[in-house]
PDB file of C-alpha atoms in Angstrom:
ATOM      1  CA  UNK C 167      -9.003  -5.855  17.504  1.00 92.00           C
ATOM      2  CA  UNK C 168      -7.385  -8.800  15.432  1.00 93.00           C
ATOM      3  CA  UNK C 169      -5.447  -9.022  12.136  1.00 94.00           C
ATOM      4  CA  UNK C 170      -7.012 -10.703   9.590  1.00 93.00           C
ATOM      5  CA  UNK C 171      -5.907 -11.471   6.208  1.00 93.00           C
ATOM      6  CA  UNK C 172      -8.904 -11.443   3.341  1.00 93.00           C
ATOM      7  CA  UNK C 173      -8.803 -12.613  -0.474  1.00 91.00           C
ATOM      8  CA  UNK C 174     -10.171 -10.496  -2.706  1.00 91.00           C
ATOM      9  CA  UNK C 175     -11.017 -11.542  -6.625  1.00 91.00           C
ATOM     10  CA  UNK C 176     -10.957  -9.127  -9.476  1.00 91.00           C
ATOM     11  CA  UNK C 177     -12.022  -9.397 -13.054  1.00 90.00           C
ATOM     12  CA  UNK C 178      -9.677  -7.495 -15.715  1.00 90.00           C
ATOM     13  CA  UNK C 179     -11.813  -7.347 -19.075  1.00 88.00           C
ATOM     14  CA  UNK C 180      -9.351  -7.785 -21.885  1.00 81.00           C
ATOM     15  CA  UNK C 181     -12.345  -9.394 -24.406  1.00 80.00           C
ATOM     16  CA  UNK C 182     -12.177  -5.698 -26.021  1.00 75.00           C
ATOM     17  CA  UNK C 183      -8.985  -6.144 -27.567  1.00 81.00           C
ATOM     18  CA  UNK C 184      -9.256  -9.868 -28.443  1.00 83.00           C
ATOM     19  CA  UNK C 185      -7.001 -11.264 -25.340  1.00 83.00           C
ATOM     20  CA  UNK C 186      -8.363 -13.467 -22.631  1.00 85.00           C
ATOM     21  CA  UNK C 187      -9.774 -11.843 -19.492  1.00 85.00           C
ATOM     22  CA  UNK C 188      -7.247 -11.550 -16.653  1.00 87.00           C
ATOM     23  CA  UNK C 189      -8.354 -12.509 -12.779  1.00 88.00           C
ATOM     24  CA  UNK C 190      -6.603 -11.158 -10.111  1.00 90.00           C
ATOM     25  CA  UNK C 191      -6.218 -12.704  -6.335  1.00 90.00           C
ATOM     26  CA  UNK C 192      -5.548  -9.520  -3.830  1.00 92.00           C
ATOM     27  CA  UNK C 193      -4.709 -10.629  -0.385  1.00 94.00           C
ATOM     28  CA  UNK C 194      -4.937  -7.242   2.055  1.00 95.00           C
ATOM     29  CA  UNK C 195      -4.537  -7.389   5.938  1.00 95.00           C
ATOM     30  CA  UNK C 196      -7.335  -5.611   8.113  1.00 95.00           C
ATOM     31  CA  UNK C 197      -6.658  -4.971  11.772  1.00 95.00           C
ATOM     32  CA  UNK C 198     -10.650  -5.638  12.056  1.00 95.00           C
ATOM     33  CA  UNK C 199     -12.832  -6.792  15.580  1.00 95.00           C
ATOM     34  CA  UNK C 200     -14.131 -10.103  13.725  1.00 93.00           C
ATOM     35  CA  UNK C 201     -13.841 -11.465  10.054  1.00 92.00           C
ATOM     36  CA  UNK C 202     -17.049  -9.902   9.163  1.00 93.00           C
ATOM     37  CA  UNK C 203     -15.735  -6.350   9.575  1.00 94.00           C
ATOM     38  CA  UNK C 204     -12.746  -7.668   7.770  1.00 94.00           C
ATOM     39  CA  UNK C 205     -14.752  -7.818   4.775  1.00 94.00           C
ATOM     40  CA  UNK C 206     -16.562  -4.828   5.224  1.00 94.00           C
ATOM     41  CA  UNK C 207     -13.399  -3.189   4.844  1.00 95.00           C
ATOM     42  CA  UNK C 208     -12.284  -5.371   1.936  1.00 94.00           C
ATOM     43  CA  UNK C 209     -14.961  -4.532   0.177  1.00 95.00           C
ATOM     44  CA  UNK C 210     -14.803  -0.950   0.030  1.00 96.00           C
ATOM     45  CA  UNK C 211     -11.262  -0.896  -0.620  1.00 96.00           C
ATOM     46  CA  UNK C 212     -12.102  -3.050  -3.594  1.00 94.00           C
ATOM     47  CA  UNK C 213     -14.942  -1.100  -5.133  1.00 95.00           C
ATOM     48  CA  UNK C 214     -12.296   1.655  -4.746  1.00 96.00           C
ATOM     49  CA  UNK C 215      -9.603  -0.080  -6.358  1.00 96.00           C
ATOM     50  CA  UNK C 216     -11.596  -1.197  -9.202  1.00 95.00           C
ATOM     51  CA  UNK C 217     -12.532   2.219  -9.549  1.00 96.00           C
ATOM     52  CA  UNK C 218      -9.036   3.246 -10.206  1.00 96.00           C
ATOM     53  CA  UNK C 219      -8.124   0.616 -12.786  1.00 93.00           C
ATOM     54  CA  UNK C 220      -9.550   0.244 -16.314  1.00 89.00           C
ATOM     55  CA  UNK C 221     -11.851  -2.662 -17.319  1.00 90.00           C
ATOM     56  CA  UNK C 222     -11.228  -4.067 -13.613  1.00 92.00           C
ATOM     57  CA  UNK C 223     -14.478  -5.006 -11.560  1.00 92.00           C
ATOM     58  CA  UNK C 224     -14.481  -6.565  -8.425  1.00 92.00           C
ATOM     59  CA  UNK C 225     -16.576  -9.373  -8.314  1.00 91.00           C
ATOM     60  CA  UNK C 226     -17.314  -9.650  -4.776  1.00 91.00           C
ATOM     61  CA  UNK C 227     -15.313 -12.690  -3.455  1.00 90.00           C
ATOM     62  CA  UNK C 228     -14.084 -11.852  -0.428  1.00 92.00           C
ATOM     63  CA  UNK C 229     -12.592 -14.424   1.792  1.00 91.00           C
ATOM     64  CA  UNK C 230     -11.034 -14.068   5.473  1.00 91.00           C
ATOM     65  CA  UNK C 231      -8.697 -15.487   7.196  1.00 90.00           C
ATOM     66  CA  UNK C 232      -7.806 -14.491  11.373  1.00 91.00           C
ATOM     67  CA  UNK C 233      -3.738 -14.285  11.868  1.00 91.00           C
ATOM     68  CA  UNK C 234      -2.452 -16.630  14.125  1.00 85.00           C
ATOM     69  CA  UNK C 235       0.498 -13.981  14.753  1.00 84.00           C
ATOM     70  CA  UNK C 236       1.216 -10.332  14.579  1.00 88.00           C
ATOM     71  CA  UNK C 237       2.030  -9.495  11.091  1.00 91.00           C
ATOM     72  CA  UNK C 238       5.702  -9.724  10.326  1.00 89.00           C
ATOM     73  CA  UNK C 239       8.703 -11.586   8.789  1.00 90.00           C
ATOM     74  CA  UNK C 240       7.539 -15.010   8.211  1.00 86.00           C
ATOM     75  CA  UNK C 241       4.064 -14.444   9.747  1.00 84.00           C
ATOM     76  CA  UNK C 242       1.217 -16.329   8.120  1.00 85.00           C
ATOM     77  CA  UNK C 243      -0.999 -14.220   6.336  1.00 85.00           C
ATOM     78  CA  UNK C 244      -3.174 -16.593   4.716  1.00 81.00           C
ATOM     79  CA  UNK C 245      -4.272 -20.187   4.593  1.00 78.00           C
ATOM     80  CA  UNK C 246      -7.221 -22.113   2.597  1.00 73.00           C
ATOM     81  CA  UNK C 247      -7.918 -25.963   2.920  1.00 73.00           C
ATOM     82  CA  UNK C 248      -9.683 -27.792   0.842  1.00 69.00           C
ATOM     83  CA  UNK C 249     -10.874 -31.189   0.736  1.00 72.00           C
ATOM     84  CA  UNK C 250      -9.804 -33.219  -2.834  1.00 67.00           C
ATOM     85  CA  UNK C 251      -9.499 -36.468  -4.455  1.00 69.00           C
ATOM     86  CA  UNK C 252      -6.996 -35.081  -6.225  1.00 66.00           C
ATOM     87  CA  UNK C 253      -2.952 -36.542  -6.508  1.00 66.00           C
ATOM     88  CA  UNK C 254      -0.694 -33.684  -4.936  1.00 62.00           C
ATOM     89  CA  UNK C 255       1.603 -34.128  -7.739  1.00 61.00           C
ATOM     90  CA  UNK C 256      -1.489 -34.301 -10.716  1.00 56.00           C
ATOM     91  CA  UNK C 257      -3.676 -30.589 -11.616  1.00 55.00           C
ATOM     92  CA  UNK C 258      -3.211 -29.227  -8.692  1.00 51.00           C
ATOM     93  CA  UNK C 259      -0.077 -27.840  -8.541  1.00 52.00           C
ATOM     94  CA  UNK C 260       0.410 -27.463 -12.311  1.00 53.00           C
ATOM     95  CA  UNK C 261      -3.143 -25.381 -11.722  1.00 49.00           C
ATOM     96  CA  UNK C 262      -1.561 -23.128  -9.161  1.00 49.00           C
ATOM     97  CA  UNK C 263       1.564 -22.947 -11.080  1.00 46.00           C
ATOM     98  CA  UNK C 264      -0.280 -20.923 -14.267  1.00 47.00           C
ATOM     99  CA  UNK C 265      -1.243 -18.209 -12.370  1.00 47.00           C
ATOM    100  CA  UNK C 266       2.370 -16.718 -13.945  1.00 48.00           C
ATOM    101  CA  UNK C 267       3.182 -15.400 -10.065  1.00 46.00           C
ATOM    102  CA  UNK C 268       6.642 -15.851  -9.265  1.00 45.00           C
ATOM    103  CA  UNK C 269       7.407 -19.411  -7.423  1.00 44.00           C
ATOM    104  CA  UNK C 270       8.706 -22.760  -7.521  1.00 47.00           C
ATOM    105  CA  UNK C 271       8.015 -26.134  -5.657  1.00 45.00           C
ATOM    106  CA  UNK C 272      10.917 -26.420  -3.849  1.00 46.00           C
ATOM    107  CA  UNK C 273      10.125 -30.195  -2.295  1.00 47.00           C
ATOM    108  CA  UNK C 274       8.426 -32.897  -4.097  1.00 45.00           C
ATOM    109  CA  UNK C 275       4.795 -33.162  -2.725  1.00 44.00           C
ATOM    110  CA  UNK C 276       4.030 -35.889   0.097  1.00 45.00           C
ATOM    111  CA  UNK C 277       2.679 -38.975  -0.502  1.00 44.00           C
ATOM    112  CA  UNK C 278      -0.548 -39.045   0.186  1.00 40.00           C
ATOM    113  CA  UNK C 279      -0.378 -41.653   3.069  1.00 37.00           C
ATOM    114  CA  UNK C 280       1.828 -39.274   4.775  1.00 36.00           C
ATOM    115  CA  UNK C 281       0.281 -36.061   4.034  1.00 33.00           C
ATOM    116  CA  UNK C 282      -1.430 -35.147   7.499  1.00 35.00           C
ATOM    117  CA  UNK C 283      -4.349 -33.141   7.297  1.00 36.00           C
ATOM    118  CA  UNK C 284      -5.697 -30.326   9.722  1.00 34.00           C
ATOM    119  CA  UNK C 285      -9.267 -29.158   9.264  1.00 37.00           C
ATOM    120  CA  UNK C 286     -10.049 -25.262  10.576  1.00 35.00           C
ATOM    121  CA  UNK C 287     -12.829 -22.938  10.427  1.00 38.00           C
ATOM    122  CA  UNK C 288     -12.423 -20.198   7.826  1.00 39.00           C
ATOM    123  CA  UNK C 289     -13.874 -17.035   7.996  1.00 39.00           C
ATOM    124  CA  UNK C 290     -17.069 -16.602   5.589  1.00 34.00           C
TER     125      UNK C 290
END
């Protein structure tokens, strides 16, 4: 057995009462034999918690990712690369910064001549 981490998306219907629709990100760990199992879990614990929340359906995004370390205080619990032509200090981090979660940038980002990349294998 392995700890893995997997990303879960959720749809909150607010078009009822003229607001915009809310999306959650849900990121649950799984002490799982491989990634797929992972999501196996994931998914029934997300039909389950859509079940218990008004307007909320889970719209079957489920993403993995395998722990490089036990779960614990500073452990990583989830990482997602992607490939962008993108300027770290253009959209992309005033994207990620709407999501009205708690945070900050607490460096400026790299240049991008410096900024090293390393490519991994994601579950599913």
């Amino acid at each position: 057995m392995a700890w893995f981490a997997v990303r879960s998306i959720f749809l909150f219907d607010a078009r009822a009462e003229g607001e915009d629709d809310t999306y959650e990100e849900r990121v649950r760990l799984f002490d799982a034999a491989d990634a797929d199992a992972a999501i196996a879990r994931s998914e029934v614990e997300a039909a389950e918690y859509a079940a218990d929340h008004d307007d909320c359906t889970a719209l079957g995004f489920h993403q993995s990712f395998h722990l490089f370390d036990q779960p614990g205080d500073g452990a990583e619990v989830f990482s997602l690369m992607r490939d962008s032509d993108l300027e770290p200090d253009g959209p992309v981090l005033r994207h990620r910064g709407r999501a009205g979660a708690p945070g900050r940038v607490s460096r400026p980002p790299p240049r991008r001549a410096q900024t090293a990349v390393r490519r991994c294998a994601v579950g599913r």
